[in-house]
Amino acid sequence: MLLCLFLVGALNLQGQNRGSKSTKSASKKTATTKKPKTKKGAAAFNPKTDPPFLGANQKWVDSVFKTLTPEERIAQLIMIPVYSNKNQVHIDSISRLITTYKVGGLIFFQGGPVRQAHMTNRYQRESKVPLMISIDGEWGLAMRLDSTVRFPYQMALGGIEDERLIYDMGAEIARQCRRLGIHVNFAPVIDVNNNANNPVIGFRSFGEDKYNVARKAMAYVKGMQDNKVLANAKHFPGHGDTNVDSHYGLPVIHFSKLRLDSLELYPFRELMANGLGSLMVAHMNIPVLDNTKDLASTLSKPIVTDLLKKEMGYKGLVFTDALNMQGVAKFYAPGVVDVKALLAGNDVLLNTMDVKTTIEEVKKAIANKEITQAEIDTRVRKVLAAKQWMGLDNWKPIETENLIADLNNPTADYINRQLTEASLTLLRNKNQILPIKTLDTLKIAALAIGTNTETDFQRNLAKYTQVDNFFLPPTNSIADLQALKDKLKGYNLILVGVHKLQLKASGTGTFGITAEMNLFLKDLIRSKPTVVSVFGNVYSLTRFEDIEKAHGVLAAYQENELTQDVAAQIIFGGVGAKGKLPVNVSNSFRIGDGLRTEGGLRLAYTQPEAVGLRSEDFAGIDTLVNEAIRAKGTPGAQVLVAKNGKVIYYKSFGYHTYENQTPVQNTDLYDLASVTKITTALAAYMKLNGEGKFDVDKTLGEYLPLMKESNKENLKYRDILTHQARLKSWIPFWKEELKKNGELKSTVFSPDSSAKFPIRVAKNLFINKDHAQEIYRQIKESPLNDKPGYVYSDLSFILAPLVVKNITGEDFESYLKKNIYKPLGATTLTFNPYKSYPLSRIVPTEVDTLFRKQLLHGTVHDEGAAMLGGISGHAGLFGNANDLAKVMQLYLNDGIYAGKRIIADNVVSTFSKCQFCPDNYRALGFDRPSKPGTVNGNAAQSAPAESFGHTGFTGIYSWVDPVNDLVYIFLSNRVHPTRESSVLSKLNTRTKVMQVVYDAMAKAKSAPKAESTLESKR
């Protein structure tokens, strides 16, 4: 529908009786919907082919019709525009029109859902006959209303192969409409857009293939009408090949009738044969159908009555396009244009701007025998029948409580995501560059063209690996372009996002693409592997010279957070590309083009519904974490849940500290404490084990000569990694370096960095370069526990960096980054994060009042790791939940990630099994669920015995469940401000949060299976 985004002038209320009161129908309303008896000679109602309201309860129609005066019958055919973002004067003016003239319906434009609901409730109470409420929501309510879900433009939907998704969208839009008291949605657009320069349809069309348009439109229509919202196909007889916007002028169509019949009318004919409830007539001048000069099709009897109603036999409601648009308004005055539309054969007059004059002009036309009262009455009965089918015979006020939440529900979000994933279209994939397979050899730049601020696309790319952001705004000078070119020289892959494009080709026809932007991109494509994602009208691809020569070209159709998220996931293989181009863009990009790629290469980011769970069943996580924050269990937290390789829950809570009210972000880094053990030392051991370089049945002395001739020389790693090698749990190394007065020894520590004290322990605290050897000596000389059995110990993991270096010849951190973290794209996993990240992204831990005497921020909490310069195998690693999840997903996949085997087959599954059950429930390095029956165990109650992971002293929890294909991460800084706080453990928050996931899975298993909703149309 070509409705104006704004209306000029106030509604004419001349001569209205301001003192009149609303009169309610005395007739009794009924909710009966029994099939009416067929009148003699009349065809029976066919629900598959007829407009649905033809099967309405005629008793209600008759009872209401009898109460209407001739003027009120005319008014039933009038629909007036209403805004919920205007002032009280506007609101009251609409009320007077309703009570004075008894208009039949309203079309709501810009505003908000709650405001619209209040207005609708008022107007319905004031109306003698319930009002037919409509909206122009081609891509959902968000086309007009704030705080609502915006579904993809129809051009994007045209690229989707699975029409069931479009049916589901139609059904959800209908559900939202019903929730908001809306009965008619002026959608879909079924114009066949075969003119790339069309100034008004373009992205609003399903494309230029009439069969594809008809299929997509059919799914949309059925989705809405199966859920009691009347669909409206527009713009009859077809507005897809015009060069004038009928909002501002009258397009003239010089096609033959044969062309119109075979192309433009095809989708209308298909929908009419399948129960289309209503359609809209366009404002176009079509000489082959009516050669009256300057006469729009809306006002043409040969088009509306003869062609549409008689020749094509359409029985549904026929709406005019907006009668205030210049395609008709520039030729006829308000009131006059309405009558001409009625005489042409339209049933409902949309955007009547002068109700009083329109009624008077219609009465004149009846008196002049231009139209009969019987013709008016027939149309009124159609309108009333539609109202009965819509449920207006049993109208109930809209409940405004929870309205916004109901309209923004997880089902709608998931449908939206599915549509977006299915529509994005990969047009070039040179050398199969996408999805990106290998990360450790790449240096990636993310270039945003058209803006100078970080984009959602760049943020989502960063979920997968390190990308450096650059910007090319439209205003860049030649010097700026050269400087940018120089900056990009060191990168071997450029991921380009094109942003802020104009939606239409109107004006210069460039979509806002400047010559400088074009030239720079052309040169970039020529010089480096470049992947270009265009977030805008697909026709804009023609404005980029040589874009088809890029290594990758991805058409996203529009720019929003979701398209940018999905584009990043396609590039890195979280999801696959599926879309097909619905239009011919150029000789290089033809209709039907679209390359497929496979998803599931890396983690995908979605929501619980993607794995058959419900978002609402995860609300308990929020409750538990917020409870812990309120109870001072932790200042904040990150929680991530992944199932089947998809991140379905990822959220941050609270603040960095109780004093520093910096909100925790998903990108913030936490001190992982003892989870360091399974992500550093154990990761290295498992990789080396798969390479035949590390054997758990060999001894510490064999791998670390330092430990020879000690009581630890013959300790087997199978016992060491299961914590039953009789090693002491820990040694308070720092206490050995205190003077009697409690101050640190100056021979060991210094407030300043120097050649003798080069190793940073904390801010303004450095340790002697040789002191690590003293720590290793203390471990070597420490006694073993007197009794055998399980005692959790840090000591062997402190030695792990020495073991790994002895085996590989590489230092610990370099080995891990090269062999584990970089291939995973887990770039935030790092020791000493203060070296690479601003403190604003690092969550502090304890206020250490004994040793370092400061807030620990950016340096490790564990004293022993700190004295080793922050690098150890037992503590010291920092990272965010997202990157930790990649390591855990690697373990869940038994050593494979992104299609690459990082750890040899069957190694992780072997290491994660119980070694000495039932006496010791530990696996090799990993923790496992506690002995059955344990109260407040180390895993969720429902976690299977095969699950494994680890906890961290700072409030960390990292767990893998291979039975249910789950990864669970909980990051917190519960040690702030002091490690003495045990609230988080007493609340058992970490395992209770994981139990929420198991409970959600249990609910899903017991829920009835949903049946397919879209019937086959072939």
Short mmCIF file of N, CA, C and O in Angstrom, two decimals, residues 546-590:
data_model
loop_
_atom_site.label_atom_id
_atom_site.label_comp_id
_atom_site.label_asym_id
_atom_site.label_seq_id
_atom_site.Cartn_x
_atom_site.Cartn_y
_atom_site.Cartn_z
N ASP A 546 33.20 -3.28 -10.43
CA ASP A 546 34.05 -4.47 -10.27
C ASP A 546 33.80 -5.22 -8.97
O ASP A 546 34.64 -6.03 -8.54
N ILE A 547 32.66 -5.01 -8.33
CA ILE A 547 32.40 -5.72 -7.07
C ILE A 547 32.33 -7.23 -7.31
O ILE A 547 32.64 -8.03 -6.43
N GLU A 548 31.95 -7.62 -8.52
CA GLU A 548 31.85 -9.04 -8.84
C GLU A 548 33.23 -9.73 -8.84
O GLU A 548 33.33 -10.95 -8.82
N LYS A 549 34.30 -8.94 -8.81
CA LYS A 549 35.65 -9.50 -8.79
C LYS A 549 36.16 -9.75 -7.37
O LYS A 549 37.26 -10.27 -7.17
N ALA A 550 35.37 -9.37 -6.38
CA ALA A 550 35.75 -9.61 -4.99
C ALA A 550 35.77 -11.11 -4.71
O ALA A 550 35.09 -11.90 -5.37
N HIS A 551 36.55 -11.52 -3.72
CA HIS A 551 36.58 -12.93 -3.34
C HIS A 551 35.21 -13.39 -2.83
O HIS A 551 34.82 -14.53 -3.04
N GLY A 552 34.55 -12.50 -2.12
CA GLY A 552 33.23 -12.84 -1.61
C GLY A 552 32.30 -11.64 -1.70
O GLY A 552 32.72 -10.51 -1.45
N VAL A 553 31.04 -11.89 -2.09
CA VAL A 553 30.02 -10.85 -2.11
C VAL A 553 28.77 -11.41 -1.45
O VAL A 553 28.26 -12.46 -1.86
N LEU A 554 28.32 -10.72 -0.42
CA LEU A 554 27.16 -11.17 0.35
C LEU A 554 26.11 -10.07 0.34
O LEU A 554 26.37 -8.95 0.78
N ALA A 555 24.93 -10.38 -0.19
CA ALA A 555 23.81 -9.42 -0.22
C ALA A 555 22.94 -9.63 1.01
O ALA A 555 22.40 -10.72 1.22
N ALA A 556 22.82 -8.58 1.83
CA ALA A 556 22.05 -8.68 3.08
C ALA A 556 20.69 -7.99 2.99
O ALA A 556 19.90 -8.08 3.92
N TYR A 557 20.43 -7.24 1.92
CA TYR A 557 19.14 -6.62 1.61
C TYR A 557 18.78 -5.43 2.47
O TYR A 557 18.10 -4.51 2.00
N GLN A 558 19.18 -5.42 3.71
CA GLN A 558 18.85 -4.29 4.57
C GLN A 558 19.84 -4.24 5.73
O GLN A 558 20.60 -5.19 5.95
N GLU A 559 19.83 -3.13 6.44
CA GLU A 559 20.77 -2.96 7.53
C GLU A 559 20.06 -2.93 8.87
O GLU A 559 19.27 -2.03 9.15
N ASN A 560 20.32 -3.92 9.68
CA ASN A 560 19.89 -3.91 11.07
C ASN A 560 20.82 -4.82 11.85
O ASN A 560 21.72 -5.46 11.28
N GLU A 561 20.63 -4.89 13.13
CA GLU A 561 21.53 -5.68 13.97
C GLU A 561 21.52 -7.15 13.57
O GLU A 561 22.57 -7.81 13.55
N LEU A 562 20.35 -7.67 13.20
CA LEU A 562 20.23 -9.08 12.88
C LEU A 562 20.92 -9.44 11.57
O LEU A 562 21.62 -10.46 11.49
N THR A 563 20.76 -8.63 10.53
CA THR A 563 21.43 -8.94 9.27
C THR A 563 22.95 -8.91 9.44
O THR A 563 23.68 -9.72 8.84
N GLN A 564 23.43 -8.00 10.26
CA GLN A 564 24.87 -7.90 10.47
C GLN A 564 25.39 -9.08 11.30
O GLN A 564 26.51 -9.56 11.10
N ASP A 565 24.58 -9.54 12.22
CA ASP A 565 24.92 -10.71 13.02
C ASP A 565 25.01 -11.94 12.11
O ASP A 565 26.00 -12.68 12.13
N VAL A 566 23.98 -12.15 11.31
CA VAL A 566 23.93 -13.34 10.44
C VAL A 566 25.04 -13.30 9.39
O VAL A 566 25.66 -14.32 9.09
N ALA A 567 25.31 -12.12 8.85
CA ALA A 567 26.39 -12.01 7.85
C ALA A 567 27.72 -12.45 8.45
O ALA A 567 28.49 -13.19 7.81
N ALA A 568 28.01 -12.02 9.67
CA ALA A 568 29.25 -12.43 10.33
C ALA A 568 29.27 -13.94 10.54
O ALA A 568 30.32 -14.59 10.37
N GLN A 569 28.13 -14.52 10.89
CA GLN A 569 28.08 -15.96 11.11
C GLN A 569 28.26 -16.74 9.81
O GLN A 569 28.88 -17.82 9.81
N ILE A 570 27.74 -16.23 8.72
CA ILE A 570 27.97 -16.88 7.43
C ILE A 570 29.44 -16.85 7.06
O ILE A 570 30.01 -17.84 6.59
N ILE A 571 30.08 -15.72 7.28
CA ILE A 571 31.49 -15.57 6.93
C ILE A 571 32.36 -16.56 7.70
O ILE A 571 33.29 -17.15 7.14
N PHE A 572 32.05 -16.79 8.97
CA PHE A 572 32.87 -17.68 9.77
C PHE A 572 32.28 -19.08 9.93
O PHE A 572 32.85 -19.93 10.63
N GLY A 573 31.14 -19.33 9.30
CA GLY A 573 30.60 -20.69 9.29
C GLY A 573 29.74 -21.06 10.47
O GLY A 573 29.50 -22.26 10.70
N GLY A 574 29.27 -20.08 11.24
CA GLY A 574 28.30 -20.40 12.29
C GLY A 574 27.00 -20.89 11.68
O GLY A 574 26.38 -21.85 12.14
N VAL A 575 26.56 -20.21 10.61
CA VAL A 575 25.40 -20.63 9.84
C VAL A 575 25.80 -20.67 8.36
O VAL A 575 26.81 -20.08 7.97
N GLY A 576 25.00 -21.33 7.56
CA GLY A 576 25.29 -21.43 6.14
C GLY A 576 24.51 -20.41 5.33
O GLY A 576 23.47 -19.91 5.77
N ALA A 577 25.00 -20.09 4.15
CA ALA A 577 24.29 -19.20 3.22
C ALA A 577 23.28 -20.04 2.44
O ALA A 577 23.59 -21.14 1.99
N LYS A 578 22.07 -19.49 2.26
CA LYS A 578 20.99 -20.24 1.61
C LYS A 578 20.21 -19.44 0.58
O LYS A 578 19.51 -20.01 -0.24
N GLY A 579 20.27 -18.11 0.65
CA GLY A 579 19.37 -17.27 -0.14
C GLY A 579 19.64 -17.30 -1.64
O GLY A 579 20.74 -17.61 -2.09
N LYS A 580 18.60 -16.94 -2.41
CA LYS A 580 18.68 -16.82 -3.86
C LYS A 580 18.24 -15.43 -4.26
O LYS A 580 17.26 -14.90 -3.73
N LEU A 581 18.93 -14.86 -5.23
CA LEU A 581 18.62 -13.49 -5.66
C LEU A 581 17.24 -13.45 -6.32
O LEU A 581 17.00 -14.20 -7.29
N PRO A 582 16.32 -12.61 -5.85
CA PRO A 582 14.97 -12.60 -6.40
C PRO A 582 14.78 -11.65 -7.59
O PRO A 582 13.68 -11.55 -8.12
N VAL A 583 15.84 -10.94 -7.98
CA VAL A 583 15.76 -9.99 -9.09
C VAL A 583 17.04 -10.05 -9.90
O VAL A 583 18.07 -10.53 -9.43
N ASN A 584 16.98 -9.55 -11.13
CA ASN A 584 18.18 -9.34 -11.91
C ASN A 584 18.79 -8.01 -11.50
O ASN A 584 18.15 -6.97 -11.63
N VAL A 585 20.00 -8.05 -11.01
CA VAL A 585 20.68 -6.84 -10.59
C VAL A 585 21.58 -6.32 -11.70
O VAL A 585 21.62 -5.13 -11.99
N SER A 586 22.33 -7.24 -12.32
CA SER A 586 23.27 -6.87 -13.37
C SER A 586 23.60 -8.13 -14.15
O SER A 586 23.09 -9.22 -13.84
N ASN A 587 24.46 -8.00 -15.14
CA ASN A 587 24.89 -9.17 -15.89
C ASN A 587 25.67 -10.14 -15.01
O ASN A 587 25.73 -11.33 -15.29
N SER A 588 26.25 -9.62 -13.95
CA SER A 588 27.04 -10.46 -13.04
C SER A 588 26.19 -11.11 -11.97
O SER A 588 26.51 -12.20 -11.49
N PHE A 589 25.12 -10.45 -11.59
CA PHE A 589 24.26 -10.95 -10.52
C PHE A 589 22.85 -11.11 -11.06
O PHE A 589 22.10 -10.13 -11.18
N ARG A 590 22.49 -12.36 -11.37
CA ARG A 590 21.23 -12.65 -12.04
C ARG A 590 20.23 -13.29 -11.10
O ARG A 590 20.58 -13.87 -10.07
#
